[in-house]
Coordinates of C-alpha atoms and ligand atoms in Angstrom, one line a residue:
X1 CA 10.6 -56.1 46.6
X2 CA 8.4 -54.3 49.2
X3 CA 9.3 -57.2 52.2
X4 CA 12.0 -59.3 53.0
X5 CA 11.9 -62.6 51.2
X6 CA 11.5 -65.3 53.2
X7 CA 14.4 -68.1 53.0
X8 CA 13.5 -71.8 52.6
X9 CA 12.1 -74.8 54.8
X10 CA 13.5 -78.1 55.4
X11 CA 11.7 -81.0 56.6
X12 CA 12.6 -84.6 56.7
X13 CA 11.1 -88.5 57.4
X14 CA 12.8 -90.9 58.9
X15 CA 11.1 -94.7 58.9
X16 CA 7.4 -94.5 57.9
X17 CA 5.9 -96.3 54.8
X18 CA 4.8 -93.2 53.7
X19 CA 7.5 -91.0 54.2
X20 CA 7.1 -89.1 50.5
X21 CA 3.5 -88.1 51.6
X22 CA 4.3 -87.0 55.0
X23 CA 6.7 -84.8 53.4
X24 CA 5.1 -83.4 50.6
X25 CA 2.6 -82.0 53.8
X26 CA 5.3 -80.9 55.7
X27 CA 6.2 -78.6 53.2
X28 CA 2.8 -77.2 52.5
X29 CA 2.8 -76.3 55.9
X30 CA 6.4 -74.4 55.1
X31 CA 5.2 -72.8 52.3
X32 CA 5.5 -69.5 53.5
X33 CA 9.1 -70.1 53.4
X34 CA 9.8 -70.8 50.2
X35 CA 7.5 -70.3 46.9
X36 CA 10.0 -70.3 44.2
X37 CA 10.9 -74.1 43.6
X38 CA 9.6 -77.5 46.0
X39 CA 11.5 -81.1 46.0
X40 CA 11.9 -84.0 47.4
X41 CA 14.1 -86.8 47.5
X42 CA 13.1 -90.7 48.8
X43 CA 15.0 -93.4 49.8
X44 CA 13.3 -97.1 50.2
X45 CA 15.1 -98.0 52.9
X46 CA 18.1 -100.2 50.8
X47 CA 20.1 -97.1 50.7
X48 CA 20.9 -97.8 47.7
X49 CA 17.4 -96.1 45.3
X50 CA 17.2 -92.7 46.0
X51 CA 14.6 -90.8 44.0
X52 CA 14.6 -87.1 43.3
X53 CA 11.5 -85.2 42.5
X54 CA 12.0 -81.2 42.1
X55 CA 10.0 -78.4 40.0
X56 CA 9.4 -74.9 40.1
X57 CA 6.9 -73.0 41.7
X58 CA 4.3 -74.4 44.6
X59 CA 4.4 -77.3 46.8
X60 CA 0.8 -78.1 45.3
X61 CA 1.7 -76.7 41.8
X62 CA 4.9 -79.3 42.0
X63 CA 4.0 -82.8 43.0
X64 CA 0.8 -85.1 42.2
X65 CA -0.2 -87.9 44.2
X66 CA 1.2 -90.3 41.3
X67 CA 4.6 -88.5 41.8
X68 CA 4.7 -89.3 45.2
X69 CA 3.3 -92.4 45.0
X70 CA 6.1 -93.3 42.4
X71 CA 8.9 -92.3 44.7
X72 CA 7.4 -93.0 48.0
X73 CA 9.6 -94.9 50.2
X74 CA 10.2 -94.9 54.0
X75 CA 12.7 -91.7 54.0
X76 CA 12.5 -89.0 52.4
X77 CA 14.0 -85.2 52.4
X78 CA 11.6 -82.2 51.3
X79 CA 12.8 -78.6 50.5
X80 CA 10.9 -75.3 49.8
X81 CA 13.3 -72.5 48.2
X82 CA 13.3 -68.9 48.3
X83 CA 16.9 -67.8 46.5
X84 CA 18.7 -65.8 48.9
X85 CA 21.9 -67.4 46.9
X86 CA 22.0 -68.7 43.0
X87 CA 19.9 -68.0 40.6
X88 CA 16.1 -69.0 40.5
X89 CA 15.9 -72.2 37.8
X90 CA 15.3 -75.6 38.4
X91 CA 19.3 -76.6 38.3
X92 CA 19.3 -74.7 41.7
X93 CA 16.1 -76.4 43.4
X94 CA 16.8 -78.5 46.3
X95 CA 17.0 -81.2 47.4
X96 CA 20.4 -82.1 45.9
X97 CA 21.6 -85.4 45.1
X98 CA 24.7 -86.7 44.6
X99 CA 26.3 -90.0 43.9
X100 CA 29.9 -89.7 45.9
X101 CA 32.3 -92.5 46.8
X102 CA 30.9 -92.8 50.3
X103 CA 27.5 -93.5 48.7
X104 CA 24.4 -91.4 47.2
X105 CA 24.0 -88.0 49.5
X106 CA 20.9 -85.6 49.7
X107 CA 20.8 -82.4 51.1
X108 CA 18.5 -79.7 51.8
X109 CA 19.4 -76.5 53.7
X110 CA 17.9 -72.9 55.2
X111 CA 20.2 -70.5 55.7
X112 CA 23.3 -68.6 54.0
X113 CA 26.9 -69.7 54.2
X114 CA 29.0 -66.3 54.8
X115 CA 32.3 -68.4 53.7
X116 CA 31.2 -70.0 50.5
X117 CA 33.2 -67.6 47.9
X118 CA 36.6 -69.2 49.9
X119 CA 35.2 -72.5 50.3
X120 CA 33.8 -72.9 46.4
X121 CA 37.8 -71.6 45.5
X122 CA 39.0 -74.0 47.7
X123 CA 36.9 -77.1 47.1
X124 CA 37.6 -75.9 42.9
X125 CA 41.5 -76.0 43.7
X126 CA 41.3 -79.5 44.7
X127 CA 39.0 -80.5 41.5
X128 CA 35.3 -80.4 42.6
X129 CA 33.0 -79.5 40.3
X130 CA 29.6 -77.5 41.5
X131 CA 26.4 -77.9 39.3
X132 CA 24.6 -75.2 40.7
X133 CA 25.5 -71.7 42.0
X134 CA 24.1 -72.6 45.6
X135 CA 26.4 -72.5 48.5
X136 CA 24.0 -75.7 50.1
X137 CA 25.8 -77.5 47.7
X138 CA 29.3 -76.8 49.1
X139 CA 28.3 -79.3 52.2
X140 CA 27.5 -81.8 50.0
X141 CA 31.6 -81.4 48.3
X142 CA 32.7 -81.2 51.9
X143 CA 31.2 -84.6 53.3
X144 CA 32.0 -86.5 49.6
X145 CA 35.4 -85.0 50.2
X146 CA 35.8 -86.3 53.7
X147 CA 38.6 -88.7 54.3
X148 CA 37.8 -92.5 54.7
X149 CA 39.1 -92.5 58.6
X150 CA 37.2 -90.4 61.1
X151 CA 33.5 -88.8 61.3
X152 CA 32.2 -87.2 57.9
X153 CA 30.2 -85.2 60.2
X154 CA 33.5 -83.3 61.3
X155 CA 33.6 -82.1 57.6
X156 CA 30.8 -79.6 58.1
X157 CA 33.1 -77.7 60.4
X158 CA 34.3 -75.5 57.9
X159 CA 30.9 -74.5 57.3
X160 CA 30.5 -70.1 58.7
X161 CA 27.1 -68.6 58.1
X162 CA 23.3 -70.1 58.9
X163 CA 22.5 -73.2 58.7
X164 CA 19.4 -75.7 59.1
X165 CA 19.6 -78.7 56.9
X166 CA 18.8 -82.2 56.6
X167 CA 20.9 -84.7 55.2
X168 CA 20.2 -88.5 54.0
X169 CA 22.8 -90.8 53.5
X170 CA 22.3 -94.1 52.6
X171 CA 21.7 -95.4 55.9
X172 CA 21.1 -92.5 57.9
X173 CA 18.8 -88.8 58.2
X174 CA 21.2 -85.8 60.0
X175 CA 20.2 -82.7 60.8
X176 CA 22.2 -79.9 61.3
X177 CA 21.8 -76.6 62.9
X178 CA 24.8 -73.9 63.1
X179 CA 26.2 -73.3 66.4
X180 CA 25.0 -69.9 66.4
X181 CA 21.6 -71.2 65.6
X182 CA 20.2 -69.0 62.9
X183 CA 17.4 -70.7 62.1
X184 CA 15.3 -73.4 63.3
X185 CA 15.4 -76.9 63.1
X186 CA 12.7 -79.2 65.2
X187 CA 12.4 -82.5 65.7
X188 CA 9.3 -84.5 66.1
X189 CA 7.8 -88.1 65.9
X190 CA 5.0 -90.0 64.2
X191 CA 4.0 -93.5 64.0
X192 CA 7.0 -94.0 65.4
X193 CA 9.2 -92.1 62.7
X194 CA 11.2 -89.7 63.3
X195 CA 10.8 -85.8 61.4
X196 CA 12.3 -83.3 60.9
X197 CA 11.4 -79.6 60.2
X198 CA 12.2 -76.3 59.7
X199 CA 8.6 -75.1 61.8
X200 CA 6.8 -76.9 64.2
X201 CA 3.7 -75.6 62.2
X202 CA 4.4 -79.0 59.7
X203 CA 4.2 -81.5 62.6
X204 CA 0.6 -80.2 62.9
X205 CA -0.4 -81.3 59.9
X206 CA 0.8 -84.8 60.2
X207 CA 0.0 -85.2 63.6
X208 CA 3.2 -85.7 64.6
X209 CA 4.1 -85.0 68.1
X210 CA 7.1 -82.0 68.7
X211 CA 9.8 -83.4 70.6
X212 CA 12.5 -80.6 71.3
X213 CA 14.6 -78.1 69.1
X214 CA 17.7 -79.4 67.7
X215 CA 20.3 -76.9 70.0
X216 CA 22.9 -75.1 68.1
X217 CA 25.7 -76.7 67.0
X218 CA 24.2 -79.7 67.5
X219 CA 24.4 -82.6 64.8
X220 CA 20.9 -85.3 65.3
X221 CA 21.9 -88.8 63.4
X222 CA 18.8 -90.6 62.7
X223 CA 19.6 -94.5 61.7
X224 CA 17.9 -97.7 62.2
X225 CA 19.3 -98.1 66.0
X226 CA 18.2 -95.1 66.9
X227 CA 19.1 -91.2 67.4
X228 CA 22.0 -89.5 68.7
X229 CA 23.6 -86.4 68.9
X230 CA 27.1 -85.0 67.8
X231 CA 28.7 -81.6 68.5
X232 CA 31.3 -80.8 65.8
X233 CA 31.4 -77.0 65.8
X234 CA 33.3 -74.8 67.8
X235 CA 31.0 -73.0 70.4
X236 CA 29.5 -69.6 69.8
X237 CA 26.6 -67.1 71.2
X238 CA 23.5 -68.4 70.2
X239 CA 21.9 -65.8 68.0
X240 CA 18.7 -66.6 66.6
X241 CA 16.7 -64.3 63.9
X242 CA 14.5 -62.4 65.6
X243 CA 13.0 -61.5 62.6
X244 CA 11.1 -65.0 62.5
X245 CA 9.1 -63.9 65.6
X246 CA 8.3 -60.8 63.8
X247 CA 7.4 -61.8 60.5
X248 CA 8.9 -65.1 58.7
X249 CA 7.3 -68.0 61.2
X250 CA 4.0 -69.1 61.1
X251 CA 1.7 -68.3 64.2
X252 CA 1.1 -71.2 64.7
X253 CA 4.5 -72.3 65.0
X254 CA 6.2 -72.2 68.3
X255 CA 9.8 -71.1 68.5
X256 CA 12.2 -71.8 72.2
X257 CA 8.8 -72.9 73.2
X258 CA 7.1 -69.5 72.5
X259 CA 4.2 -69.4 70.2
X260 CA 4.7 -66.9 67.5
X261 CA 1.3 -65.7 67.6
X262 CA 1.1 -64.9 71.3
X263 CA 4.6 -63.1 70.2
X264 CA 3.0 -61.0 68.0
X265 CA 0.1 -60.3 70.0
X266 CA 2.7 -59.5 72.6
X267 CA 4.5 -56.8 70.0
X268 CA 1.3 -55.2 69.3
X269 CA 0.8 -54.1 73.3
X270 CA 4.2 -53.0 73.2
X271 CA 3.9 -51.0 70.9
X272 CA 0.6 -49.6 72.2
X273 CA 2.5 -48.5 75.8
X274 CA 5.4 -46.6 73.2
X275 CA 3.0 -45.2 70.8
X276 CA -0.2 -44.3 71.7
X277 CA -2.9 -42.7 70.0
X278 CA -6.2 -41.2 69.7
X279 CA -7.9 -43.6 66.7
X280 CA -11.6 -44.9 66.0
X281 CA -10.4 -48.1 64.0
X282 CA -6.7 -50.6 63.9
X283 CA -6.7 -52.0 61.0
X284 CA -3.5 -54.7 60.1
X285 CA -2.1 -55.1 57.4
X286 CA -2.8 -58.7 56.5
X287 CA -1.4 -61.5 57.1
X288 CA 1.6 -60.7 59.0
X289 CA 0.5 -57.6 61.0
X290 CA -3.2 -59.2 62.1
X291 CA -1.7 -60.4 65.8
X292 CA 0.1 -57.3 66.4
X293 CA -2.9 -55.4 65.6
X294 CA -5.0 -57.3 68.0
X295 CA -2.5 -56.3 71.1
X296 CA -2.9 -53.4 69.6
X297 CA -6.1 -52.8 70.0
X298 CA -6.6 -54.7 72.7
X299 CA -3.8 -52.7 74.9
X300 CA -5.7 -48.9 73.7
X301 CA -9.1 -50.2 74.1
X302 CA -9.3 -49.3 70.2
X303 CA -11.9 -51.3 67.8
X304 CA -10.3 -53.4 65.7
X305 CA -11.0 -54.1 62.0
X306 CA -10.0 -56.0 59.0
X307 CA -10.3 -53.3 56.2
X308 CA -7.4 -54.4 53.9
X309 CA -8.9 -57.9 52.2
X310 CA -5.8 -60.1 50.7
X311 CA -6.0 -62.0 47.5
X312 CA -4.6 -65.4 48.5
X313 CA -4.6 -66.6 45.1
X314 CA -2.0 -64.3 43.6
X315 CA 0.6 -67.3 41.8
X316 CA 4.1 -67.0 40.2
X317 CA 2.2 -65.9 37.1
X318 CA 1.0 -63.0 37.9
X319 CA 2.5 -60.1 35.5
X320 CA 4.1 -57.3 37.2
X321 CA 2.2 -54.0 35.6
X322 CA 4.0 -51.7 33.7
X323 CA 5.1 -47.9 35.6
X324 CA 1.8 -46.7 34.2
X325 CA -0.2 -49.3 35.9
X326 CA 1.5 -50.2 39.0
X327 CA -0.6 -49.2 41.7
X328 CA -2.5 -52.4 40.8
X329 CA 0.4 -54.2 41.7
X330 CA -0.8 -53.1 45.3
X331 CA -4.5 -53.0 45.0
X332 CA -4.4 -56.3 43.3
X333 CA -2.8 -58.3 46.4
X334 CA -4.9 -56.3 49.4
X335 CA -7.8 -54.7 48.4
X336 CA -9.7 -51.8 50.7
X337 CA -13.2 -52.0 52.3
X338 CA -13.8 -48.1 52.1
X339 CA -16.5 -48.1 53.8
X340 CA -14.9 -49.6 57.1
X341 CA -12.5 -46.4 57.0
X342 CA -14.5 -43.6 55.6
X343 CA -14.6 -40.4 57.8
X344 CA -12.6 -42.5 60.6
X345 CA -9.5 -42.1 62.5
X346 CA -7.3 -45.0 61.2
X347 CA -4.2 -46.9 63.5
X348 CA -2.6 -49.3 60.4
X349 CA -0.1 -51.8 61.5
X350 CA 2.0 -53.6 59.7
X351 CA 5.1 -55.4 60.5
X352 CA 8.0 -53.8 58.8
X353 CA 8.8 -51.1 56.2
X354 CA 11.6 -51.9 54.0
X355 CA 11.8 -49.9 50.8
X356 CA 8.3 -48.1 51.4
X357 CA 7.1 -48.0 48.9
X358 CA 4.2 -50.2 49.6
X359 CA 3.7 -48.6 52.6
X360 CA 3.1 -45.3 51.0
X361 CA 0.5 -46.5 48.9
X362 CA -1.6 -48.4 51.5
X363 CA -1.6 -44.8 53.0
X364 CA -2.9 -43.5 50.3
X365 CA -5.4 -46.1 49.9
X366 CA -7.0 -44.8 53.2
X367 CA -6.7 -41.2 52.9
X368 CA -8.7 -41.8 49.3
X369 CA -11.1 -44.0 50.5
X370 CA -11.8 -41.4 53.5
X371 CA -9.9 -42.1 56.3
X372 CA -10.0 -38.7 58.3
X373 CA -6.2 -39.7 60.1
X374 CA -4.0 -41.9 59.1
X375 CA -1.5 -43.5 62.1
X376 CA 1.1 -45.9 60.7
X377 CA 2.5 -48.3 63.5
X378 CA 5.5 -50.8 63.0
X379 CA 5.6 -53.5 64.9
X380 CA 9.8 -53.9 64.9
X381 CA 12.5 -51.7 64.8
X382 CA 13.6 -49.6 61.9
X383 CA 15.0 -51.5 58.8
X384 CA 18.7 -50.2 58.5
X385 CA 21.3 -53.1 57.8
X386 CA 21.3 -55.4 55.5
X387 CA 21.2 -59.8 56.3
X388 CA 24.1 -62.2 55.7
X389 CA 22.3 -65.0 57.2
X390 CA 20.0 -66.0 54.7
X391 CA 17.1 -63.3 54.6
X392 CA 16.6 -61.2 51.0
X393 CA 16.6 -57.7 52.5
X394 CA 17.6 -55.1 49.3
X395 CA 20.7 -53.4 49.4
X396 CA 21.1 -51.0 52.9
X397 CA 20.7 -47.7 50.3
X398 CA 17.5 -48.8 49.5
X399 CA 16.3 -49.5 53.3
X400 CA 14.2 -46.7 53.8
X401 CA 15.3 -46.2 57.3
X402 CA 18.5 -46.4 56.1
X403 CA 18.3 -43.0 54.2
X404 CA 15.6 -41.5 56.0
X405 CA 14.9 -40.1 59.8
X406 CA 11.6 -41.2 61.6
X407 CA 10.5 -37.7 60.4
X408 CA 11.1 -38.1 56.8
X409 CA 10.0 -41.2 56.7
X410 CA 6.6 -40.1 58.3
X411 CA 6.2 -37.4 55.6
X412 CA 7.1 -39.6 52.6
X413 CA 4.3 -42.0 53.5
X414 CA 1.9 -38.8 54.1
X415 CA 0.7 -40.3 57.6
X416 CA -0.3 -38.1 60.3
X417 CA 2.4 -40.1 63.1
X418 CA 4.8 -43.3 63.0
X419 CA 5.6 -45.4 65.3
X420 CA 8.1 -48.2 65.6
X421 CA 8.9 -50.8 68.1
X422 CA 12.1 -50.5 70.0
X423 CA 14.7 -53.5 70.2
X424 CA 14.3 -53.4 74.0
X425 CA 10.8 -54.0 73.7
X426 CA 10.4 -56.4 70.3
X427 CA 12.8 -58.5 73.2
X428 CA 10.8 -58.2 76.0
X429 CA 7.8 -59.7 74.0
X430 CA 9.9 -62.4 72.9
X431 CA 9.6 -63.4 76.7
X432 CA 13.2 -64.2 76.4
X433 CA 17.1 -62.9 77.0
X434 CA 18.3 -60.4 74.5
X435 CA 21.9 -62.3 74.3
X436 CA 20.1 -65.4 72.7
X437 CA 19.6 -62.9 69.5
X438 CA 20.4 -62.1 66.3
X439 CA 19.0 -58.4 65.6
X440 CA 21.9 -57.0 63.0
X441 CA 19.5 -55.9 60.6
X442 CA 18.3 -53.3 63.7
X443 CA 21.5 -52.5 65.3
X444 CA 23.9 -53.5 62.5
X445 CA 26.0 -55.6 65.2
X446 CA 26.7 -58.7 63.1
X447 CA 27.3 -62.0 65.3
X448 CA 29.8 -63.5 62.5
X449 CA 31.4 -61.5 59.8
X450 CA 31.2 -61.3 56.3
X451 CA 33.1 -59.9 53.3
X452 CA 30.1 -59.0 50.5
X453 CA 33.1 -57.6 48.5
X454 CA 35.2 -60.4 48.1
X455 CA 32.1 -62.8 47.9
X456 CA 30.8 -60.7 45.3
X457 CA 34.5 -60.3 43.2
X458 CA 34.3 -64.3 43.7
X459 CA 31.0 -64.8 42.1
X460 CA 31.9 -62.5 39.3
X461 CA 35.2 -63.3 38.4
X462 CA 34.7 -67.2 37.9
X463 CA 37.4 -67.9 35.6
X464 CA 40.6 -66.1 37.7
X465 CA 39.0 -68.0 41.2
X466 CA 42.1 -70.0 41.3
X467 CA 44.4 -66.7 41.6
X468 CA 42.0 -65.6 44.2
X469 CA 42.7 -68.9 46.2
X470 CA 43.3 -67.4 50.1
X471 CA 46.1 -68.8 51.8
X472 CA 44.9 -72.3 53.5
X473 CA 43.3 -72.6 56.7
X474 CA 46.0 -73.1 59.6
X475 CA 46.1 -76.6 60.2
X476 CA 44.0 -78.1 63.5
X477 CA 42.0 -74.3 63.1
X478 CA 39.0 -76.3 64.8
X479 CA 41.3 -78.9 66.0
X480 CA 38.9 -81.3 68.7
X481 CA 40.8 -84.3 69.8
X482 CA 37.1 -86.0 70.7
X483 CA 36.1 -85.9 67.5
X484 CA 39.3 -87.0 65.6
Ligands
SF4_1 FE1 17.3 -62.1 61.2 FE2 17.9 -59.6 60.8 FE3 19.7 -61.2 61.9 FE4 19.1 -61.5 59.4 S1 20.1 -59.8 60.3 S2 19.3 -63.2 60.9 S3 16.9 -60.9 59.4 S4 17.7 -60.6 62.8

């Protein structure tokens, strides 16, 4: 793995004839997010038929129109997967669906629970039975498990980590975002439906109109009277990826009302005013690295050019080539125009560096094809740390920044200079407050703990999980006498 893996995308329908079709768009538009497996999950409106529909691979690989005509109905859940937890088979696709005393519950969720090992032990303990390796499903246990009295909702609160999901229950759509708010969650309207999405990108597609972000922490109930909001968690400091500014959001999607483009662009001149240079050409990386390019070279005054071409139709199928052979792995997903490079001085930027390997070779690339200089330009802050909120970075020791100084890393991609954005000003092109930021992949300062040990002994040790059981949580822990 040369970049981070994206996570997934949610996006849900609330009360529109065709609410199967709306979201099988919605998640083309979140495709980015998730290539591995698509589904989604119906309800006509009874509460009583819900209809799953789940398969490996892509959105448009996944569904036909028969499909969704067969389970269309006017609510419906949708779900693209990247596996940042479980294993990568249809058993672990999402949306799942359950059939639980308080009804039949669906759930699809972005993010990564940091307290799943001692809630799976837990939930075990007390006889639930998972049927996938996916912490999503541990909400699902949670709210079948709730008691009769009081607000299911108030369940969730043992939930630690990232989460964004959507949930349908027989009469009702919730969406949930974590009260740290790891990742987004939007909410729109069309034809007088409500949605629900990961991006605001989706809503494009179907026209629907953005209404505001869910806040985190906040719960959004969606039922026939209406929507409301609930606040179950306890409070904490907002900290939102960064990294979905940099690289995992769509331009076109706009994030605390900044567009992710303009935020890119924005990167790009920042980095210009920290890392100057002489060049004939900036040439991005595609796709990620094209806005930060153009501020860029719009900041230096520097032509810019798209030299590296990108096969877009590159599916799961591809074969990865064997060690003799696997250069083409590169040259077969971005291809070079030589003669756009030959005999120039060449600024590349690209987005982020993680094991550099990639890198390396697009350097290469240039120098063969010509390129008198070679300039590499990053528009983020070195890799060193790894996530715990539900992005796929390797382990740390294989973070190139990780095990390498600036200089190093310079020489083992054979460019002439590097430059990376610094967190101050990847912020500052953000437009908005450092404090409402997650950036622990950067600077290692994690806004909720985790213990990858014990997770890990947890996960591997499946049989002995009872003898592992911690002692139970102190009673009234998140104790909130509004919400009893
Ligand atoms: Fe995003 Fe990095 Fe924080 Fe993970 S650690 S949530 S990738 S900023």
């Amino acid at each position: 793995m040369n970049k981070p893996k994206h996570e997934c995308g949610v996006f849900a329908v609330y009360g529109h004839p065709n609410a199967a079709i709306l979201a099988y768009y919605g998640l083309f538009a979140l495709q980015h997010r998730g290539q591995e497996s698509a589904g989604i999950v119906t309800s006509d409106g009874s509460g009583k038929a819900f209809q799953s529909f789940k398969g490996m691979g892509l959105v448009g690989q996944v569904f036909t129109m028969k499909d969704l005509e067969e389970i269309n109905g006017p609510r419906a859940i949708g779900h693209v997967r990247y596996s940042t937890t479980g294993s990568s088979n249809l058993k672990n696709a999402q949306p799942f669906l359950v059939d639980t005393a308080r009804g039949q519950i669906a759930i699809a969720h972005n993010g990564n629970l940091v307290n799943a090992a001692q809630l799976r032990i837990e939930l075990e303990a007390e006889g639930s039975i998972f049927q996938t390796t996916v912490d999503s499903e541990i909400a699902l246990h949670l709210l079948a498990k709730a008691p009769d009295s009081g607000n299911p909702i108030t369940s969730l609160r043992r939930l630690e980590g990232a989460f964004s999901m959507v949930i349908m229950g027989e009469n009702e759509l919730i969406g949930v975002r974590d009260p740290y708010g790891f990742r987004p969650l939007v909410l729109g309207r069309v034809d007088g439906a409500y949605v629900l999405s990961s991006e605001t990108c989706a809503f494009d597609l179907i026209h629907a109109e953005f209404i505001r972000e869910i806040e985190p922490g906040e719960v959004v109930i969606i039922d026939d009277d209406g929507i409301r909001s609930e606040w179950p968690f306890r409070r904490a400091k907002k900290s939102f990826c960064i990294f979905e500014y940099v690289y995992f959001a769509r331009p076109d999607s706009n994030i605390d009302d900044m567009n992710v483009k303009e935020v890119r662009v924005q990167m790009g001149r920042e980095l210009a005013r920290l890392h100057p240079v002489e060049a004939d050409i900036v040439v991005p990386v595609p796709d990620s690295g094209i806005y930060a390019a153009l501020g860029f070279s719009e900041e230096l005054g520097i032509p810019f050019d798209l030299a590296f071409v990108r096969n877009h139709y590159i599916g799961r199928t591809f074969i990865q080539p064997s060690q003799l052979v696997r250069d083409f792995n590169v040259r077969v997903k971005l291809n070079l125009i030589g003669e756009a490079v030959r005999g120039k001085r060449v600024v590349v930027i690209d987005d982020s560096i993680v094991r550099g390997t990639t890198a390396r070779s697009r350097v290469v690339n240039l120098r063969e094809a010509g390129a008198k200089e070679v300039h590499v330009r990053i528009s983020c802050p070195p890799h060193k740390h790894a996530c715990y909120y539900g992005i796929d970075f390797p382990d740390p020791e294989k973070l190139l920044a990780n095990q390498m100084t600036r200089e190093e890393i310079c020489e083992y991609l054979g460019a002439d200079s590097l430059g990376y954005l610094e967190v101050e000003s990847m912020v500052r092109a953000t437009g908005l407050p450092k404090q409402n930021f997650c950036m622990a992949c950067f600077d290692g300062e994690y806004p909720l703990p985790y213990d990858e040990a014990f997770d890990k002994h947890v996960m591997e040790n499946r049989r002995d999980r009872a003898r592992l059981l911690p002692p139970p949580l102190q009673p009234g822990l998140f104790a909130d006498p509004k919400l009893s």
